[in-house]
mmCIF file of C-alpha atoms in Angstrom:
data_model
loop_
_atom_site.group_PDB
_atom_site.id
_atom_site.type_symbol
_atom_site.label_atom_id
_atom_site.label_comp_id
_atom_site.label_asym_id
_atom_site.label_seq_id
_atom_site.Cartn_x
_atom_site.Cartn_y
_atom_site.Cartn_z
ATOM 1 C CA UNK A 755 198.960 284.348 -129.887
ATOM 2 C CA UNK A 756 197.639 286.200 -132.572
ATOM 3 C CA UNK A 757 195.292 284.809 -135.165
ATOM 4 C CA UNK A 758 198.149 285.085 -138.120
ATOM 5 C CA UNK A 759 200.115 282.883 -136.002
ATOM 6 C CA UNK A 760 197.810 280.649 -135.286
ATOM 7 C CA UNK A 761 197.003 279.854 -138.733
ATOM 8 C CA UNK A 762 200.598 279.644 -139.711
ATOM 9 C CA UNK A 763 201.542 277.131 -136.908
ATOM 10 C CA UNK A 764 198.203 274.837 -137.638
ATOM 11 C CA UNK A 765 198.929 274.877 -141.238
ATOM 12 C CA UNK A 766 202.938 274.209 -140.252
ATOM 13 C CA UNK A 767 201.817 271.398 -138.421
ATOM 14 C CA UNK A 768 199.660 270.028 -141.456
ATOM 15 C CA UNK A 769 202.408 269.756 -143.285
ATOM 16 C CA UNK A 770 205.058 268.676 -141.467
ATOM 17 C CA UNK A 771 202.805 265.808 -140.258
ATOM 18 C CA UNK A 772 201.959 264.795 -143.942
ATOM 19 C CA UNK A 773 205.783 265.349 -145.066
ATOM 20 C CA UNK A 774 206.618 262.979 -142.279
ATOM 21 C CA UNK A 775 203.669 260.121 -143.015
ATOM 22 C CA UNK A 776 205.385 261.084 -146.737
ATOM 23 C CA UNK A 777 209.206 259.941 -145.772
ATOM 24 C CA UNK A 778 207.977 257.049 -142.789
ATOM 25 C CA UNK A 779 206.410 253.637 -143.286
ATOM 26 C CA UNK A 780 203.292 255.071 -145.079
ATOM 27 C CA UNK A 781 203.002 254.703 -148.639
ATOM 28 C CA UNK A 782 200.459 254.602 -151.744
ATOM 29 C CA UNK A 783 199.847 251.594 -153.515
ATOM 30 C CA UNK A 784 199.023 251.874 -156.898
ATOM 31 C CA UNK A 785 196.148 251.175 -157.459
ATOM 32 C CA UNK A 786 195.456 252.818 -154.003
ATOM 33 C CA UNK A 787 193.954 250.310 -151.469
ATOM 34 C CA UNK A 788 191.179 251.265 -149.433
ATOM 35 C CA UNK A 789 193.035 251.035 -146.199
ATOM 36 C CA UNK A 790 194.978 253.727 -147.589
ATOM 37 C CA UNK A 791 192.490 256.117 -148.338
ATOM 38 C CA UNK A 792 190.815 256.026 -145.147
ATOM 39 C CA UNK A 793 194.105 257.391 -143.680
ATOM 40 C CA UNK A 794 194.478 259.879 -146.406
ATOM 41 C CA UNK A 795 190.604 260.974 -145.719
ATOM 42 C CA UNK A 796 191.238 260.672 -142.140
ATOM 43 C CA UNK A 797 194.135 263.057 -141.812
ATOM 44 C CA UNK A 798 192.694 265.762 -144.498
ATOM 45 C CA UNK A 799 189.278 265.674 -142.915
ATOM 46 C CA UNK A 800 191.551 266.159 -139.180
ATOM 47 C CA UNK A 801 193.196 268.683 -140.544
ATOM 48 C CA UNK A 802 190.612 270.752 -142.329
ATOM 49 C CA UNK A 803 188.029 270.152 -138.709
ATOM 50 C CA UNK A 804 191.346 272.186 -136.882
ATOM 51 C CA UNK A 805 191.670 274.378 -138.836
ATOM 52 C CA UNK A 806 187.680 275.445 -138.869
ATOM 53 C CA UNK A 807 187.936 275.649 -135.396
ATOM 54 C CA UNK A 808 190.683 277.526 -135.275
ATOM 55 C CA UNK A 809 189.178 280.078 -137.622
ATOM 56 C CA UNK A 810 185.699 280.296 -135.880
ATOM 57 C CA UNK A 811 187.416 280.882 -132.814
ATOM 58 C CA UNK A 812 189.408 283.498 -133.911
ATOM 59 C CA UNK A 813 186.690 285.397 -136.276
ATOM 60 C CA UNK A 814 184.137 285.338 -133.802
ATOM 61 C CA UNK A 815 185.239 288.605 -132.246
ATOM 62 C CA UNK A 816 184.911 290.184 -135.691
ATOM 63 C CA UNK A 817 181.444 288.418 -136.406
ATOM 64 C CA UNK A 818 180.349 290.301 -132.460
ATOM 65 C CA UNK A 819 182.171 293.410 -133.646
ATOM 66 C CA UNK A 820 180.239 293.396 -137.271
ATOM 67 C CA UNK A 821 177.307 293.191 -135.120
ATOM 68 C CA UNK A 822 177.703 295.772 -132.912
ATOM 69 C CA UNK A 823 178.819 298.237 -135.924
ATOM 70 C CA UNK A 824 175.308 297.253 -137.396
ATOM 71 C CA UNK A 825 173.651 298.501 -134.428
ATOM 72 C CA UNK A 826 175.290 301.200 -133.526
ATOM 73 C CA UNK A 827 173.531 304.410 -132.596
ATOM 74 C CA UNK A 828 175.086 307.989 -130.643
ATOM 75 C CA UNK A 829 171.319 308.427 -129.852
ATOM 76 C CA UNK A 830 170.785 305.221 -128.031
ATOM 77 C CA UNK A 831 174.407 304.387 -126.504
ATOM 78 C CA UNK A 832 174.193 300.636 -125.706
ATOM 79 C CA UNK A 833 177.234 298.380 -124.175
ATOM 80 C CA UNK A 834 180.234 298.452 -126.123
ATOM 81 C CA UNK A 835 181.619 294.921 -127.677
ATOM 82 C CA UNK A 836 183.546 292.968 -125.273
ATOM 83 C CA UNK A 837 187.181 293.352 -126.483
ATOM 84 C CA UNK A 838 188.587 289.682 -126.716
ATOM 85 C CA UNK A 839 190.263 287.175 -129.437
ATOM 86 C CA UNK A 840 193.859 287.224 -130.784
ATOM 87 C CA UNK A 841 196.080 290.363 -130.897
ATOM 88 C CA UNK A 842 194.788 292.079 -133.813
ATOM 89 C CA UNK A 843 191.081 291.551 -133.132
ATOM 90 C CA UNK A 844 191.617 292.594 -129.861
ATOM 91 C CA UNK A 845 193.101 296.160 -131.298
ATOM 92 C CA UNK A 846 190.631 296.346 -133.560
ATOM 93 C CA UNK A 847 187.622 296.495 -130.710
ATOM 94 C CA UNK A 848 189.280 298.254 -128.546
ATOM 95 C CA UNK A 849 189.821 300.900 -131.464
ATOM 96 C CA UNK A 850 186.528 300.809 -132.434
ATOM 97 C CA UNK A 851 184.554 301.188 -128.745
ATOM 98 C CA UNK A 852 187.654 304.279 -128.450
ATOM 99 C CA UNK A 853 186.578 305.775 -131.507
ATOM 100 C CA UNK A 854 182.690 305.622 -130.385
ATOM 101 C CA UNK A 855 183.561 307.305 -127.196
ATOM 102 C CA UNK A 856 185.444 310.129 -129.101
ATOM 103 C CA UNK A 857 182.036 310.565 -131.776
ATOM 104 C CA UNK A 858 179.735 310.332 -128.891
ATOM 105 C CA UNK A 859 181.761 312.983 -127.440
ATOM 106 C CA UNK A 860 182.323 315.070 -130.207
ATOM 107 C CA UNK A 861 178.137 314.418 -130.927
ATOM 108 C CA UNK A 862 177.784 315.866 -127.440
ATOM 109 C CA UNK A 863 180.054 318.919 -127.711
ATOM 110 C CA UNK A 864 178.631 319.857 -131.122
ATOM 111 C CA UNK A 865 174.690 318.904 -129.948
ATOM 112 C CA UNK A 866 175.955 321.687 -126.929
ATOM 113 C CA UNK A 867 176.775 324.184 -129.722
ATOM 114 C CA UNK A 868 173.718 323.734 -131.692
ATOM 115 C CA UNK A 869 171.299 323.860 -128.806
ATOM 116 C CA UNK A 870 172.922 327.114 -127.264
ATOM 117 C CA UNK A 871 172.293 328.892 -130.813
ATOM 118 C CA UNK A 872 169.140 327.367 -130.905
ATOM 119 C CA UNK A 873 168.290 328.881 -127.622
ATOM 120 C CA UNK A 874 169.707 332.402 -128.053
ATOM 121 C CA UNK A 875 167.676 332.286 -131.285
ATOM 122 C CA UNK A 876 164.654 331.631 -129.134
ATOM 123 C CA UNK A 877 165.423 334.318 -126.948
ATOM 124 C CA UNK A 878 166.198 337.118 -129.606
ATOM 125 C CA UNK A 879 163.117 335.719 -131.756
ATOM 126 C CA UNK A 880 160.571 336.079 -128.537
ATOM 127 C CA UNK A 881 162.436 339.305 -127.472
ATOM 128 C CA UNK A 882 161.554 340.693 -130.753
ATOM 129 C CA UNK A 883 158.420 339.135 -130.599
ATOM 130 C CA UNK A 884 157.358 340.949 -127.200
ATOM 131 C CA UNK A 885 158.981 344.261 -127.883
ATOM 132 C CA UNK A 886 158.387 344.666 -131.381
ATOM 133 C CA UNK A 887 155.072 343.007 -132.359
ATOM 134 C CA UNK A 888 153.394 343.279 -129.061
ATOM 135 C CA UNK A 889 154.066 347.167 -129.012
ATOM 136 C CA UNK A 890 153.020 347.584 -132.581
ATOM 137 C CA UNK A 891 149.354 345.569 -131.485
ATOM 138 C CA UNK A 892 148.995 347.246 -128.059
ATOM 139 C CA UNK A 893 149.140 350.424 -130.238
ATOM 140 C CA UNK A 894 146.476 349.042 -132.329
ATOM 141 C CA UNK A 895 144.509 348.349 -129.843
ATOM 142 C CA UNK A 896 144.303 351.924 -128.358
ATOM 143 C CA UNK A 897 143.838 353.079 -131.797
ATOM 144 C CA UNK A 898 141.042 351.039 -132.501
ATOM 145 C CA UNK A 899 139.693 351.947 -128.815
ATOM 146 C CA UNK A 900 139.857 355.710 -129.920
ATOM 147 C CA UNK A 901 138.168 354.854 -133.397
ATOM 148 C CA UNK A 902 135.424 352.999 -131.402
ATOM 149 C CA UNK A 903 134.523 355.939 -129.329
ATOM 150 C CA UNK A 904 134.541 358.426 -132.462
ATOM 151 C CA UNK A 905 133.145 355.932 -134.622
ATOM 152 C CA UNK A 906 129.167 356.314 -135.842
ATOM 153 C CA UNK A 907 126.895 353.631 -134.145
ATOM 154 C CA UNK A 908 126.611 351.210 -136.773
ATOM 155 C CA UNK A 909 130.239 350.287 -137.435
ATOM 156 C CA UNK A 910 131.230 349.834 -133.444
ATOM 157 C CA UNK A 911 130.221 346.377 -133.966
ATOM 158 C CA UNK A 912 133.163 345.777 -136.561
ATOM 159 C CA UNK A 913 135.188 347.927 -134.735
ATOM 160 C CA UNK A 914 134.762 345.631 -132.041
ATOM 161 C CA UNK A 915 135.339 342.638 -133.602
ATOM 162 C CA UNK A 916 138.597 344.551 -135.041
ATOM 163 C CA UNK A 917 139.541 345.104 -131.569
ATOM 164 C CA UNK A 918 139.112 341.269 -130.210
ATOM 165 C CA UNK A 919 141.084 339.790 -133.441
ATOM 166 C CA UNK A 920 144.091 341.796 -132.457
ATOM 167 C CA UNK A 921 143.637 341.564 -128.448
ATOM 168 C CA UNK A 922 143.469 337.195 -129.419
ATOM 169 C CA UNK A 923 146.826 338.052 -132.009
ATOM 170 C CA UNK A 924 148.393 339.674 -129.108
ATOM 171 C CA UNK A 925 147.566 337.137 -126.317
ATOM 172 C CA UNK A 926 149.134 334.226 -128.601
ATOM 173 C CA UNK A 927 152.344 336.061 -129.758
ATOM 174 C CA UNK A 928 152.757 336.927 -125.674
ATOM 175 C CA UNK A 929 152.322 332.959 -125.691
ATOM 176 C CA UNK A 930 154.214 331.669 -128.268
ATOM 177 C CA UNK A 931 157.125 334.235 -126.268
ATOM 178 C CA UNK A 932 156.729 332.908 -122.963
ATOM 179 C CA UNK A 933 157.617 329.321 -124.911
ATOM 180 C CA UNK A 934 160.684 330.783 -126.858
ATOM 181 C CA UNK A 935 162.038 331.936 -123.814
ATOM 182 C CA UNK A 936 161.170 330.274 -120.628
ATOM 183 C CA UNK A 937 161.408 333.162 -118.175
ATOM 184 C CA UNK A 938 159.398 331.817 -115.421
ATOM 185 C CA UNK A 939 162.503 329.406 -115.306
ATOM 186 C CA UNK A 940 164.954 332.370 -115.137
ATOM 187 C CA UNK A 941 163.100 334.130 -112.621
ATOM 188 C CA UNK A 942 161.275 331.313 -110.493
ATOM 189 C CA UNK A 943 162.967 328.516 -111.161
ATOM 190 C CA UNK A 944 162.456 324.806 -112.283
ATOM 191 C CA UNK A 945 159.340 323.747 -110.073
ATOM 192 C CA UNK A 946 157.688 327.099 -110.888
ATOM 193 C CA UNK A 947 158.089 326.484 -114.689
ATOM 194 C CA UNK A 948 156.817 323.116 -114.742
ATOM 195 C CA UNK A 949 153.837 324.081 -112.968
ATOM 196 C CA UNK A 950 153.139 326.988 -115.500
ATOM 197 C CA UNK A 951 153.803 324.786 -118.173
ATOM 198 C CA UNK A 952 151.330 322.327 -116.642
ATOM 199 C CA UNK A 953 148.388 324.913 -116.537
ATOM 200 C CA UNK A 954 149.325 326.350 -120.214
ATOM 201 C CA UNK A 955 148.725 323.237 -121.572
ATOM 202 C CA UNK A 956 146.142 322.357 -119.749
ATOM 203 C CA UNK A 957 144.102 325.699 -120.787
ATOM 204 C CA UNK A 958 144.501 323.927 -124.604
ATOM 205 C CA UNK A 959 142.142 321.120 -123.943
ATOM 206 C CA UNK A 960 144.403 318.892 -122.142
ATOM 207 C CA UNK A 961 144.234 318.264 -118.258
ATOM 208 C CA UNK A 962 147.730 318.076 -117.206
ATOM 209 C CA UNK A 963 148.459 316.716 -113.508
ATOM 210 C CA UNK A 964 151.502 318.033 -112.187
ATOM 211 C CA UNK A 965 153.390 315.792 -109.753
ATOM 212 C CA UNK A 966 156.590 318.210 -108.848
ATOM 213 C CA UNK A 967 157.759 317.145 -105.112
ATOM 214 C CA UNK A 968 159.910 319.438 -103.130
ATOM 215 C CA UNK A 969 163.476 318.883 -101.728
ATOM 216 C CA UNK A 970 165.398 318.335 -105.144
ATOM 217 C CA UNK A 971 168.851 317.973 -104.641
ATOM 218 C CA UNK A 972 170.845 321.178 -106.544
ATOM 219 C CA UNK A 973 170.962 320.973 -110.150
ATOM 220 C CA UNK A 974 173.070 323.519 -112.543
ATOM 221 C CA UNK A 975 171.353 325.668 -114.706
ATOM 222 C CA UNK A 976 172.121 323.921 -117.619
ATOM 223 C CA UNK A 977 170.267 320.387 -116.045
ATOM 224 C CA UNK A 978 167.346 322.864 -115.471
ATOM 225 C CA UNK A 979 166.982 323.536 -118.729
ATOM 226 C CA UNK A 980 167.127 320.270 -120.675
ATOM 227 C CA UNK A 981 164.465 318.952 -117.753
ATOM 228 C CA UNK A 982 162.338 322.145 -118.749
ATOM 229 C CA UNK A 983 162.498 321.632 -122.054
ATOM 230 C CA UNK A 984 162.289 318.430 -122.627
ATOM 231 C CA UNK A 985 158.988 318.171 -120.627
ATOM 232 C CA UNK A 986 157.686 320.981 -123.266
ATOM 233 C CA UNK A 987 158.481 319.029 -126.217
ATOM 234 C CA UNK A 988 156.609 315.642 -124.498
ATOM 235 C CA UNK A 989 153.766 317.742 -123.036
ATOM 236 C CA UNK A 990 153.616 319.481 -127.300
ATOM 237 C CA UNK A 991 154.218 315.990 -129.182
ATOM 238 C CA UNK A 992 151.091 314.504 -126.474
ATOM 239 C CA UNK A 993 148.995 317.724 -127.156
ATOM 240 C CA UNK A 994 149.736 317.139 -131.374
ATOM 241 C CA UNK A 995 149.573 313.321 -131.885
ATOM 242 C CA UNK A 996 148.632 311.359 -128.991
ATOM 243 C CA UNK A 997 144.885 311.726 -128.813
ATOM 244 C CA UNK A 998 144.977 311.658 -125.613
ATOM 245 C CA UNK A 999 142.570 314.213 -122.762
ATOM 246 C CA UNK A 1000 145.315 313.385 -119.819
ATOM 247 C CA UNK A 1001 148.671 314.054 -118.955
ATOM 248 C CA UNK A 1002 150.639 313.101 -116.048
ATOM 249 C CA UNK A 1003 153.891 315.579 -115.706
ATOM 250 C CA UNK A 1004 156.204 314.450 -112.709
ATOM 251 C CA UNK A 1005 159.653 315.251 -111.454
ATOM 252 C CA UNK A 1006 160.836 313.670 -108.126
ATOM 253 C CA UNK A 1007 164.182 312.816 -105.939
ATOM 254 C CA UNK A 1008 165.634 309.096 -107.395
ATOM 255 C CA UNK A 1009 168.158 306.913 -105.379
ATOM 256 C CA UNK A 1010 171.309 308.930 -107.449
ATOM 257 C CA UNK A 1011 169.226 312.296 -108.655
ATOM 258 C CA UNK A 1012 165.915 313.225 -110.240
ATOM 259 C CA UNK A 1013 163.812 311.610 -112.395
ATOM 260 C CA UNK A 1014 161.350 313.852 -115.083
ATOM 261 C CA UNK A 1015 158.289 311.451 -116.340
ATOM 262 C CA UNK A 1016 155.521 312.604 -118.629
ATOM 263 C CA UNK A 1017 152.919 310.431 -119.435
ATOM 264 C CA UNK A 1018 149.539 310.278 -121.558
ATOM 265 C CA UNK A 1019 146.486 308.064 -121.897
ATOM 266 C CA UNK A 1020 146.916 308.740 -125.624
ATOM 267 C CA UNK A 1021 147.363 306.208 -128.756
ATOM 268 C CA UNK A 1022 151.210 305.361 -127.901
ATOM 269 C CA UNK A 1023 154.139 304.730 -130.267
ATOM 270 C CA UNK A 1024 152.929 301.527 -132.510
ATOM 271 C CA UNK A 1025 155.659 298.918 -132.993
ATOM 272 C CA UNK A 1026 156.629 300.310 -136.483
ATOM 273 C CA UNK A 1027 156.501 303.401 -135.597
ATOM 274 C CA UNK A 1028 159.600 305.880 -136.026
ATOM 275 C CA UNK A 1029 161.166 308.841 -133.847
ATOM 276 C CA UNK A 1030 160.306 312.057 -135.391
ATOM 277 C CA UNK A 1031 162.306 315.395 -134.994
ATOM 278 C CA UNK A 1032 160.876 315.845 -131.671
ATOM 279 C CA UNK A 1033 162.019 312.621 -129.600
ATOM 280 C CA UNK A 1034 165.128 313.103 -131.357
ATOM 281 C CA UNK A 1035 165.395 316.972 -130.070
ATOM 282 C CA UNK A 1036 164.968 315.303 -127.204
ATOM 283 C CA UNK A 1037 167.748 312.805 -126.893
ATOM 284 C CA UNK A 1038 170.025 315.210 -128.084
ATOM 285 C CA UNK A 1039 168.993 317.404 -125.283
ATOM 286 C CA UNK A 1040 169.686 314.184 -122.433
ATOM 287 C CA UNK A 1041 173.016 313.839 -124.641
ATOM 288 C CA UNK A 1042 173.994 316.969 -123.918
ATOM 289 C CA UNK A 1043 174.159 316.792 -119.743
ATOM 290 C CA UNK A 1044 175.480 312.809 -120.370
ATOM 291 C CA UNK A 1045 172.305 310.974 -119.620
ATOM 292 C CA UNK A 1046 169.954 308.262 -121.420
ATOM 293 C CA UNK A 1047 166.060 308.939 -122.319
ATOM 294 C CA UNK A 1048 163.738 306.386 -122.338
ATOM 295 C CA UNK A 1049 160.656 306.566 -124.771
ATOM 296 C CA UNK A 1050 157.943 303.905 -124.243
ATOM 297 C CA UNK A 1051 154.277 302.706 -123.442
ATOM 298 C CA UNK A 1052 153.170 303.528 -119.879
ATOM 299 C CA UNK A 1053 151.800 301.614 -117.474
ATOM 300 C CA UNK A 1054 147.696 302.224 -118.546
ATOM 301 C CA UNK A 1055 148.836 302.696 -122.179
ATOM 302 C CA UNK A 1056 149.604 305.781 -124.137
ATOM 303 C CA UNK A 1057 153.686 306.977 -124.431
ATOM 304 C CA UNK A 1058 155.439 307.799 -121.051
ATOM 305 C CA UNK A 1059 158.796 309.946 -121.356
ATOM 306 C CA UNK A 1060 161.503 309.070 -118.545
ATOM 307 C CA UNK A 1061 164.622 311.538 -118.050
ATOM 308 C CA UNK A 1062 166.518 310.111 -114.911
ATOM 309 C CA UNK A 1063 169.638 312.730 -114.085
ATOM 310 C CA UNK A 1064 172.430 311.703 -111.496
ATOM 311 C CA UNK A 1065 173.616 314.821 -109.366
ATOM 312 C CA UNK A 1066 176.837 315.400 -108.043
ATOM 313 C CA UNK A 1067 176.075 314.928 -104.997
ATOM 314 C CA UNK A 1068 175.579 311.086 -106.019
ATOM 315 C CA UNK A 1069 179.082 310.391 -107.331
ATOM 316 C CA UNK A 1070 179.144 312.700 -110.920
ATOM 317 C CA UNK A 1071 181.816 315.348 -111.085
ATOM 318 C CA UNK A 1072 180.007 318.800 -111.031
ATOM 319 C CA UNK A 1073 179.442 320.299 -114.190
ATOM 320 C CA UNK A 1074 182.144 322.648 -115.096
ATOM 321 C CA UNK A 1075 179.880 325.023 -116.951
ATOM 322 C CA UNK A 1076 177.476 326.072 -114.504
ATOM 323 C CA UNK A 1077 177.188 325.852 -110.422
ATOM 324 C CA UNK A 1078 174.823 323.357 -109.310
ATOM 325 C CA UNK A 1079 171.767 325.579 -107.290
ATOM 326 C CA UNK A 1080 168.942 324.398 -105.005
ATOM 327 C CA UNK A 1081 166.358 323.330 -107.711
ATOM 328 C CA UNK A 1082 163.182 325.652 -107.473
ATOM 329 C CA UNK A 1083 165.543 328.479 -106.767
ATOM 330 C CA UNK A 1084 165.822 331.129 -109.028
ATOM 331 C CA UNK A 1085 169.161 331.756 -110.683
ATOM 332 C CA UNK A 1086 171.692 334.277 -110.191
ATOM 333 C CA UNK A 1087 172.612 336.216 -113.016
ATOM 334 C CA UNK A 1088 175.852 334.431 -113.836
ATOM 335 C CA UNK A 1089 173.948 331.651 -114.225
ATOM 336 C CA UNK A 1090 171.430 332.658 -116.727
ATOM 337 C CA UNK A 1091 173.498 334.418 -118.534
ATOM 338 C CA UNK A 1092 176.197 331.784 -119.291
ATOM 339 C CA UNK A 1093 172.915 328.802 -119.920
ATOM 340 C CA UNK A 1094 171.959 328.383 -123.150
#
């Protein structure tokens, strides 16, 4: 029964009950007598007790709904509200959890759009970056080796200097490139990657310990990616904020897939503490091949980053974007070229 309906027939009942105590054997004295107004409080106070009920029962979907809508976030997906209570609340929740599903979606798709642009961007900026800028330095460097050997005795020294500035400019934009555009990933594939972004970071002043076991099941090109890049952006936020002087980067065969962890010995996330751009680049990156991430203290303190993906192989329908590959493998052209 819907709750309209069950307002109208508790209210229909009030009054058909007090219409009949009206036209029966009950009457009102005047002056009342206090038998009299015990029924009179009796049946109001019966009456008005129903009808609270009624209404708590029937708003208490909307009160768990209101909830819900309070909390509600496409980054951290959470259990939808139990749809339940009369006819319209019932609609109502089952409107609203459809209506999530189609923003988390459409969140998804567009997340999918933004991140391919972001990457192509990457890859023309660190194109340009190699071709462009590191020809223009290499040719300053042979200049300046020419100027050195003309050059009168007293002014090698600066020369020199000159010529370890731009050999140090030329090493970091070759750097910042191989970040932009991951081609060890392309080339090598994913265990090859992590390891060289294991020792890149490590050569910075933090030791990172990779943990990268063999016998991955197949993942597309696309899972590669967010894996690859998400351990980046943990292994840069740990390197910026944490504090920390270790780093623990592990990826490993789960019960349904892989699981990614990166861990730090560092200061950790404080209670108050909110998600800045780069967790957030990350969840939009897990959004984007359907799967949760989990930011939190680790086990000897300091932030640990978990990324569990479910294969194919372990019940998903295979990703219609990109065929799944042995991981570590490198990719075939089709698939690099069609991965953001």
């Amino acid at each position: 029964m819907s709750l309209f309906w069950r307002i109208f027939a508790l209210n229909a009942v009030g009054l058909v009950v007090a219409a009949a105590m009206l036209l029966g054997p009950v009457t009102v004295s005047t002056p009342v007598l206090p038998a009299e107004v015990l029924v009179v409080v009796g049946g109001l106070a019966t009456l008005l007790a129903v009808n609270a009920v009624v209404l708590r029962v029937g708003l208490a979907p909307l009160a768990r709904l209101g909830r819900s809508m309070a909390d509600a976030d496409l980054l951290h997906p959470g259990p939808r509200p139990v749809v339940s209570g009369p006819v319209e609340t019932a609609e109502l929740i089952a409107t609203y959890n459809s209506m999530l599903d189609r923003l988390g979606a459409e969140r998804a798709a567009s997340a999918g759009r933004a991140l391919s642009a972001q990457e192509r961007e990457r890859h023309r900026i660190a194109r340009e970056l190699h071709d462009e800028v590191g020809q223009t330095l290499t040719a300053v460097l042979l200049q300046l080796k020419r100027v050195a050997d003309r050059a009168p005795h007293d002014l090698r020294e600066e020369v020199g200097q000159a010529q370890e500035a731009t050999r140090a400019g030329l090493d970091e934009i070759r750097r910042i490139a191989r970040r932009l555009r991951p081609g060890v990933l392309e080339e090598l594939g994913l265990l090859s990657a992590l390891r060289s972004l294991a020792a890149e970071f490590t050569a910075h002043g933090l030791t990172v310990r990779p943990d990268l076991r063999t016998g991955l099941p197949p993942l597309t090109a696309e899972t590669e990616l967010v894996l690859y890049r998400v351990a980046q952006e943990a292994l840069t936020n740990t390197a910026r904020h944490s504090g920390a002087d270790r780093a623990e980067l592990s990826l490993r065969p789960a019960p349904d897939g892989v699981e990614l962890l990166v861990g730090d010995n560092g200061a950790g996330l404080g209670p108050t503490t909110e998600e800045g751009t780069g967790i957030r680049g990350m969840r939009e990156r897990a959004l984007l091949i359907g799967v949760d991430l989990t930011v939190g203290p680790g086990d000897d303190g300091g932030t640990r980053v978990r990324l569990r993906v479910r294969t194919p192989g372990a019940g998903d329908a295979a990703d219609p974007r990109a065929r799944a590959r042995p991981s570590g493998a490198p990719p075939t052209a089709a698939a690099t070229s069609g991965a953001p």
